[in-house]
Amino acid sequence: MLWLQLTLTGLQTGALYALTAVGFSLIFGATRVFHFAHGAAFVLAAYVFYWADTAGLGMIPGIVLAALAAMAFGVAMDRLVYAPIQRHEGSFFTVFVASFGIGIVVENVVGMVFGRSFVTIDSTLSQSRELMEGVYVAPLAWIAIACAAVFFAALQLFLRRTHTGMALRALADSPELIRVFGLDPRRLSSIAFALGSALVVPGAVMTALGSGLNPALGHHVMLISLAATIVGGIGSIGGALVAGFVLGLAENLALIAFPSQWSEAVTFAILFLVIILRPAGLFGRATAH
Amino acid sequence: MSAVLEARNLTTGYGGAMVLEDLSIALNEGEVLCLIGHNGAGKSTLMKTLFGLHPAGSGEVVLRGETVTGATPKALALQGIAMVPEGRGIFPNLTVDEIFEMGMWAVGVPEAERAARRDWVLGVLPVIAEFRHRRAGTLSGGQAQMVSIGRALLSRPRILLLDEPSIGLAPKLFQDLLAPIRALQQEEGLSILLVEQNVREALKISDRVEVMKSGKMIWEGRPGELSDNRKLMELY
């Protein structure tokens, strides 16, 4: 039953990866900004939730505060870091270095405030129960999968059915044309950052409740988000979701054959395979507009 | 005829390079003014500056006697100006219906009026009805241009800025595109500033022509006068 156990754990991991990757994909797809500090938003949200728990504020206020922190961080990055670089026509590489630098700053500030050691929150939600003989699942796994489904469906509805959602889908095609329509691309960009950053919150909260936190977690989150965005197809939010699940499942199922320290290598192996066999990604369009 | 939209002594450029130098032009009420000139003459920059997409270095943009220099495209749209930009003025990932819906929402058309506005545009450009549910990225050049013009008309503008609508279109297709616009212009008294490289076709629907070179106006007259000016006709 090892494979079933690893599949269920993989689905839980994949659900968290999927939402985080969808957030990155939404930001990159709409703004074309390589927001490497997306992992820092995850760390920030997770530690704000951890702080709220240790301060005895309760789970719901903790989640709300974590969401506000992640969204504020995303919007601040857009307005205070990326917008000035774009105004001066800075290169893609300048944006990347600035974003990478902010990620390091966040990691160090969080490390100074909360310490660099591993922390976790005790919760009955993370206590595994026997589903059948030899297969243990924590309630957090079902919550993670349900969260991925609900948040993704809500995001799709938002992007397809609302005017702001349509404008976000249009933004990636041409910010200049967005202005011709009478809309403000900078405002739309901030909305993309706020939404994309909010999508790290379920993963951040469940990581705090489940496997635990350390300030360097952002690098792994960013690696997974980037890999899922490329594997799923750049600009495809649905692709990022599927790829997040694929990576989560692969990372866990690989444990059947490889030791756990190889889990990131599995992510890269999948990434390279997709790049070689299907450069546009699983759901990407091969041709440019 | 009174001027509805003017550029007065407009100077602007990109970085240190001047594109428009002390340029003045006036679009009169109910006329089609055709602006011609070679690539790099500054025609598109002028259109962008008039519509608030590019900042004016000095000089003024005047709308019905009031200075609107630096106004946003949305503010200008609310005052009855619409622009059809150069190239494909569509979003490839949106359907035609979505582009229309977003276009109306962007300039504040009340929800209750949107269906009627869409039907009106489909009346002016009926062929759009055949592909209104398709993703815009799958449309041909002519279809995309019609959608772009249709989207601009949805705000029921009094002034229409058309930036090279013939790009990528066969001459026959361009004629088919211009015919309903000319009919609408005559019916509703629209004022149109038309930037075009396809001079012969553009002159057929124009009331007046201005020729632009290196950021300045060098000639102004009636389409017939331009046609008689062999030197200019050879140049353009």
Coordinates of C-alpha atoms in Angstrom, one line a residue, chain A residues 5-288:
Chain A
Q5 CA 0.1 6.3 0.8
L6 CA 2.6 8.2 -1.4
T7 CA -0.1 9.1 -4.0
L8 CA -2.3 10.6 -1.3
T9 CA 0.7 12.5 0.2
G10 CA 1.6 13.5 -3.3
L11 CA -1.9 14.9 -3.9
Q12 CA -1.6 16.9 -0.7
T13 CA 1.8 18.3 -1.7
G14 CA 0.7 18.8 -5.2
A15 CA -2.4 20.8 -4.2
L16 CA -0.2 23.3 -2.3
Y17 CA 2.3 23.5 -5.1
A18 CA -0.5 24.0 -7.6
L19 CA -2.0 27.0 -5.9
T20 CA 1.4 28.6 -5.3
A21 CA 2.4 28.0 -8.9
V22 CA -1.0 29.3 -10.2
G23 CA -0.3 32.5 -8.3
F24 CA 3.1 32.9 -9.9
S25 CA 1.7 32.0 -13.3
L26 CA -1.1 34.6 -12.9
I27 CA 1.4 37.3 -12.1
F28 CA 3.9 36.3 -14.8
G29 CA 1.1 35.7 -17.4
A30 CA -0.5 39.1 -16.8
T31 CA 2.5 41.3 -16.2
R32 CA 5.5 39.5 -17.7
V33 CA 7.4 40.3 -14.5
F34 CA 9.6 37.5 -13.3
H35 CA 8.5 37.8 -9.7
F36 CA 11.2 35.7 -8.1
A37 CA 10.2 37.1 -4.7
H38 CA 6.9 35.1 -4.9
G39 CA 8.6 32.6 -2.6
A40 CA 9.2 35.4 -0.2
A41 CA 5.5 36.2 -0.2
F42 CA 4.9 32.5 0.8
V43 CA 7.4 32.8 3.7
L44 CA 6.0 36.1 4.9
A45 CA 2.4 34.7 4.8
A46 CA 3.5 31.5 6.6
Y47 CA 5.3 33.4 9.4
V48 CA 2.5 36.0 9.9
F49 CA 0.2 33.0 10.4
Y50 CA 2.7 31.4 12.8
W51 CA 3.0 34.7 14.7
A52 CA -0.8 35.1 14.9
D53 CA -1.0 31.5 16.3
T54 CA 1.7 32.1 18.9
A55 CA 0.0 35.4 19.8
G56 CA -3.2 33.4 20.4
L57 CA -5.2 35.3 17.8
G58 CA -6.8 32.2 16.4
M59 CA -6.8 30.5 13.0
I60 CA -9.2 32.7 11.0
P61 CA -7.7 36.1 12.0
G62 CA -4.3 34.4 11.3
I63 CA -5.3 33.5 7.8
V64 CA -6.7 37.0 7.2
L65 CA -3.5 38.6 8.4
A66 CA -1.4 36.2 6.4
A67 CA -3.4 37.1 3.2
L68 CA -3.1 40.8 3.9
A69 CA 0.6 40.5 4.4
A70 CA 1.1 38.5 1.2
M71 CA -1.1 40.9 -0.9
A72 CA 0.6 44.0 0.6
F73 CA 4.0 42.5 -0.2
G74 CA 3.0 41.7 -3.8
V75 CA 1.5 45.1 -4.4
A76 CA 4.5 46.9 -2.8
M77 CA 6.9 44.9 -4.9
D78 CA 5.0 45.9 -8.0
R79 CA 4.7 49.6 -7.1
L80 CA 8.0 50.2 -5.4
V81 CA 10.4 47.8 -7.1
Y82 CA 9.1 46.7 -10.5
A83 CA 7.3 49.9 -11.6
P84 CA 10.4 52.2 -11.2
I85 CA 12.5 49.6 -13.1
Q86 CA 10.0 49.4 -15.9
R87 CA 9.7 53.2 -16.0
H88 CA 13.4 53.4 -16.7
E89 CA 13.1 50.6 -19.2
G90 CA 15.2 48.2 -17.1
S91 CA 15.9 44.8 -18.5
F92 CA 14.3 41.5 -17.6
F93 CA 17.6 40.7 -15.8
T94 CA 17.4 43.8 -13.7
V95 CA 13.9 42.8 -12.6
F96 CA 15.1 39.3 -11.8
V97 CA 18.1 40.6 -9.7
A98 CA 16.0 43.1 -7.8
S99 CA 13.4 40.4 -7.1
F100 CA 16.0 37.9 -6.1
G101 CA 17.6 40.5 -3.7
I102 CA 14.3 41.3 -2.0
G103 CA 13.7 37.6 -1.5
I104 CA 17.0 37.3 0.3
V105 CA 16.2 40.4 2.4
V106 CA 12.8 38.9 3.4
E107 CA 14.4 35.5 4.3
N108 CA 17.0 37.3 6.5
V109 CA 14.5 39.6 8.2
V110 CA 12.2 36.6 8.9
G111 CA 15.3 34.7 10.2
M112 CA 16.2 37.6 12.5
V113 CA 12.7 38.0 13.9
F114 CA 11.7 34.3 14.2
G115 CA 15.0 32.5 14.2
R116 CA 16.5 30.2 11.6
S117 CA 15.4 26.9 13.1
F118 CA 12.5 24.9 12.1
V119 CA 9.1 25.9 13.6
T120 CA 5.7 24.3 13.4
I121 CA 2.2 24.7 14.7
D122 CA 0.5 21.9 16.6
S123 CA -2.9 21.2 15.2
T124 CA -5.3 18.2 15.2
L125 CA -5.7 18.9 11.5
S126 CA -2.2 17.6 10.8
Q127 CA -2.6 14.4 12.9
S128 CA -2.9 11.4 10.5
R129 CA -5.7 8.9 10.8
E130 CA -5.8 5.4 9.4
L131 CA -7.8 5.4 6.2
M132 CA -7.3 1.7 5.6
E133 CA -4.7 -0.8 6.7
G134 CA -1.2 0.8 6.3
V135 CA -2.6 4.1 4.8
Y136 CA -2.6 7.2 6.9
V137 CA -4.1 10.6 5.9
A138 CA -4.3 13.8 7.9
P139 CA -7.5 16.0 7.6
L140 CA -5.1 18.7 6.2
A141 CA -4.7 16.6 3.0
W142 CA -8.4 16.8 2.2
I143 CA -8.4 20.5 3.1
A144 CA -5.5 21.1 0.8
I145 CA -7.1 19.3 -2.1
A146 CA -10.4 21.1 -1.5
C147 CA -8.7 24.4 -1.3
A148 CA -6.9 23.9 -4.6
A149 CA -10.2 23.0 -6.3
V150 CA -12.2 25.8 -4.8
F151 CA -9.6 28.6 -5.2
F152 CA -8.8 27.5 -8.8
A153 CA -12.5 27.4 -9.7
A154 CA -13.0 30.8 -8.2
L155 CA -10.0 32.2 -10.0
Q156 CA -11.2 30.8 -13.3
L157 CA -14.7 32.4 -12.7
F158 CA -13.1 35.7 -11.9
L159 CA -10.9 35.7 -15.0
R160 CA -13.7 34.5 -17.4
R161 CA -16.7 36.3 -16.0
T162 CA -15.6 39.6 -14.6
H163 CA -14.4 42.7 -16.5
T164 CA -11.3 43.0 -14.3
G165 CA -10.6 39.4 -15.0
M166 CA -10.9 39.9 -18.8
A167 CA -8.6 42.9 -18.5
L168 CA -6.0 40.9 -16.6
R169 CA -6.1 38.3 -19.4
A170 CA -5.7 41.1 -21.9
L171 CA -2.9 42.9 -20.1
A172 CA -0.3 40.3 -21.0
D173 CA -1.1 40.8 -24.7
S174 CA -0.5 44.6 -24.8
P175 CA -0.3 47.1 -21.9
E176 CA -0.3 49.8 -24.6
L177 CA -3.6 48.6 -26.0
I178 CA -5.0 48.4 -22.5
R179 CA -4.4 52.2 -22.3
V180 CA -6.1 52.7 -25.7
F181 CA -9.2 51.0 -24.2
G182 CA -9.1 53.6 -21.4
L183 CA -7.8 51.3 -18.7
D184 CA -4.8 51.7 -16.4
P185 CA -2.3 48.9 -16.9
R186 CA -0.5 49.9 -13.6
R187 CA -3.7 49.4 -11.6
L188 CA -4.3 46.1 -13.3
S189 CA -0.8 45.0 -12.6
S190 CA -1.3 45.6 -8.9
I191 CA -4.5 43.6 -9.0
A192 CA -2.5 40.7 -10.6
F193 CA 0.1 40.9 -7.9
A194 CA -2.4 41.1 -5.1
L195 CA -4.4 38.1 -6.4
G196 CA -1.3 36.0 -7.3
S197 CA 0.3 36.7 -3.9
A198 CA -3.0 35.8 -2.1
L199 CA -2.8 32.4 -3.7
V200 CA 0.3 31.5 -1.7
V201 CA -1.7 31.7 1.5
P202 CA -3.4 28.3 1.5
G203 CA 0.0 26.6 0.9
A204 CA 1.7 28.8 3.5
V205 CA -0.9 28.1 6.2
M206 CA -1.0 24.4 5.5
T207 CA 2.8 24.2 5.5
A208 CA 2.9 25.9 8.9
L209 CA 0.3 23.5 10.2
G210 CA 1.8 20.4 8.5
S211 CA 5.5 20.0 7.6
G212 CA 6.7 23.2 9.3
L213 CA 8.6 26.3 8.4
N214 CA 12.0 27.8 8.1
P215 CA 13.0 31.1 6.6
A216 CA 14.7 29.6 3.6
L217 CA 11.5 27.8 2.4
G218 CA 10.9 30.5 -0.2
H219 CA 13.6 29.1 -2.5
H220 CA 11.9 25.7 -2.7
V221 CA 8.5 27.3 -3.3
M222 CA 9.9 29.5 -6.0
L223 CA 11.7 26.5 -7.7
I224 CA 8.4 24.6 -7.7
S225 CA 6.4 27.5 -8.9
L226 CA 8.8 28.2 -11.7
A227 CA 9.0 24.6 -12.7
A228 CA 5.2 24.2 -12.7
T229 CA 4.8 27.4 -14.8
I230 CA 7.2 26.0 -17.4
V231 CA 6.0 22.5 -17.3
G232 CA 2.3 23.6 -17.5
G233 CA 3.0 26.1 -20.3
I234 CA 3.9 29.8 -19.7
G235 CA 0.8 31.9 -19.4
S236 CA -1.5 28.9 -18.8
I237 CA -3.0 29.0 -15.3
G238 CA -4.7 25.6 -15.8
G239 CA -1.3 24.2 -16.9
A240 CA 0.4 25.5 -13.7
L241 CA -2.3 23.8 -11.7
V242 CA -1.9 20.4 -13.4
A243 CA 1.9 20.8 -13.3
G244 CA 1.8 21.6 -9.6
F245 CA -0.1 18.3 -9.0
V246 CA 2.3 16.4 -11.3
L247 CA 5.4 17.7 -9.5
G248 CA 3.8 17.0 -6.0
L249 CA 2.9 13.4 -7.1
A250 CA 6.3 12.8 -8.7
E251 CA 8.2 14.1 -5.8
N252 CA 6.4 11.7 -3.4
L253 CA 6.1 8.6 -5.8
A254 CA 9.9 9.0 -6.5
L255 CA 10.4 7.9 -2.8
I256 CA 9.6 4.3 -3.9
A257 CA 12.8 4.2 -5.8
F258 CA 15.0 7.1 -4.5
P259 CA 16.0 8.5 -1.1
S260 CA 14.2 11.7 -0.1
Q261 CA 17.1 14.0 -0.8
W262 CA 16.5 13.4 -4.5
S263 CA 13.1 15.0 -4.5
E264 CA 14.2 18.3 -6.0
A265 CA 16.2 16.4 -8.6
V266 CA 12.9 14.7 -9.7
T267 CA 11.4 18.2 -10.2
F268 CA 14.3 19.1 -12.4
A269 CA 14.2 15.8 -14.3
I270 CA 10.5 16.5 -15.2
L271 CA 11.3 20.0 -16.1
F272 CA 14.1 19.0 -18.5
L273 CA 12.0 16.2 -20.0
V274 CA 9.2 18.7 -20.8
I275 CA 11.6 21.3 -22.1
I276 CA 13.1 18.7 -24.5
L277 CA 9.9 16.9 -25.5
R278 CA 7.4 19.8 -25.4
P279 CA 9.1 23.1 -25.2
A280 CA 5.8 25.1 -25.0
G281 CA 4.8 23.1 -21.9
L282 CA 1.9 20.7 -21.4
F283 CA -0.8 23.4 -22.1
G284 CA 1.2 26.1 -23.7
R285 CA 0.7 27.3 -27.3
A286 CA 3.6 26.5 -29.5
T287 CA 3.1 29.6 -31.8
A288 CA 3.3 33.2 -30.9

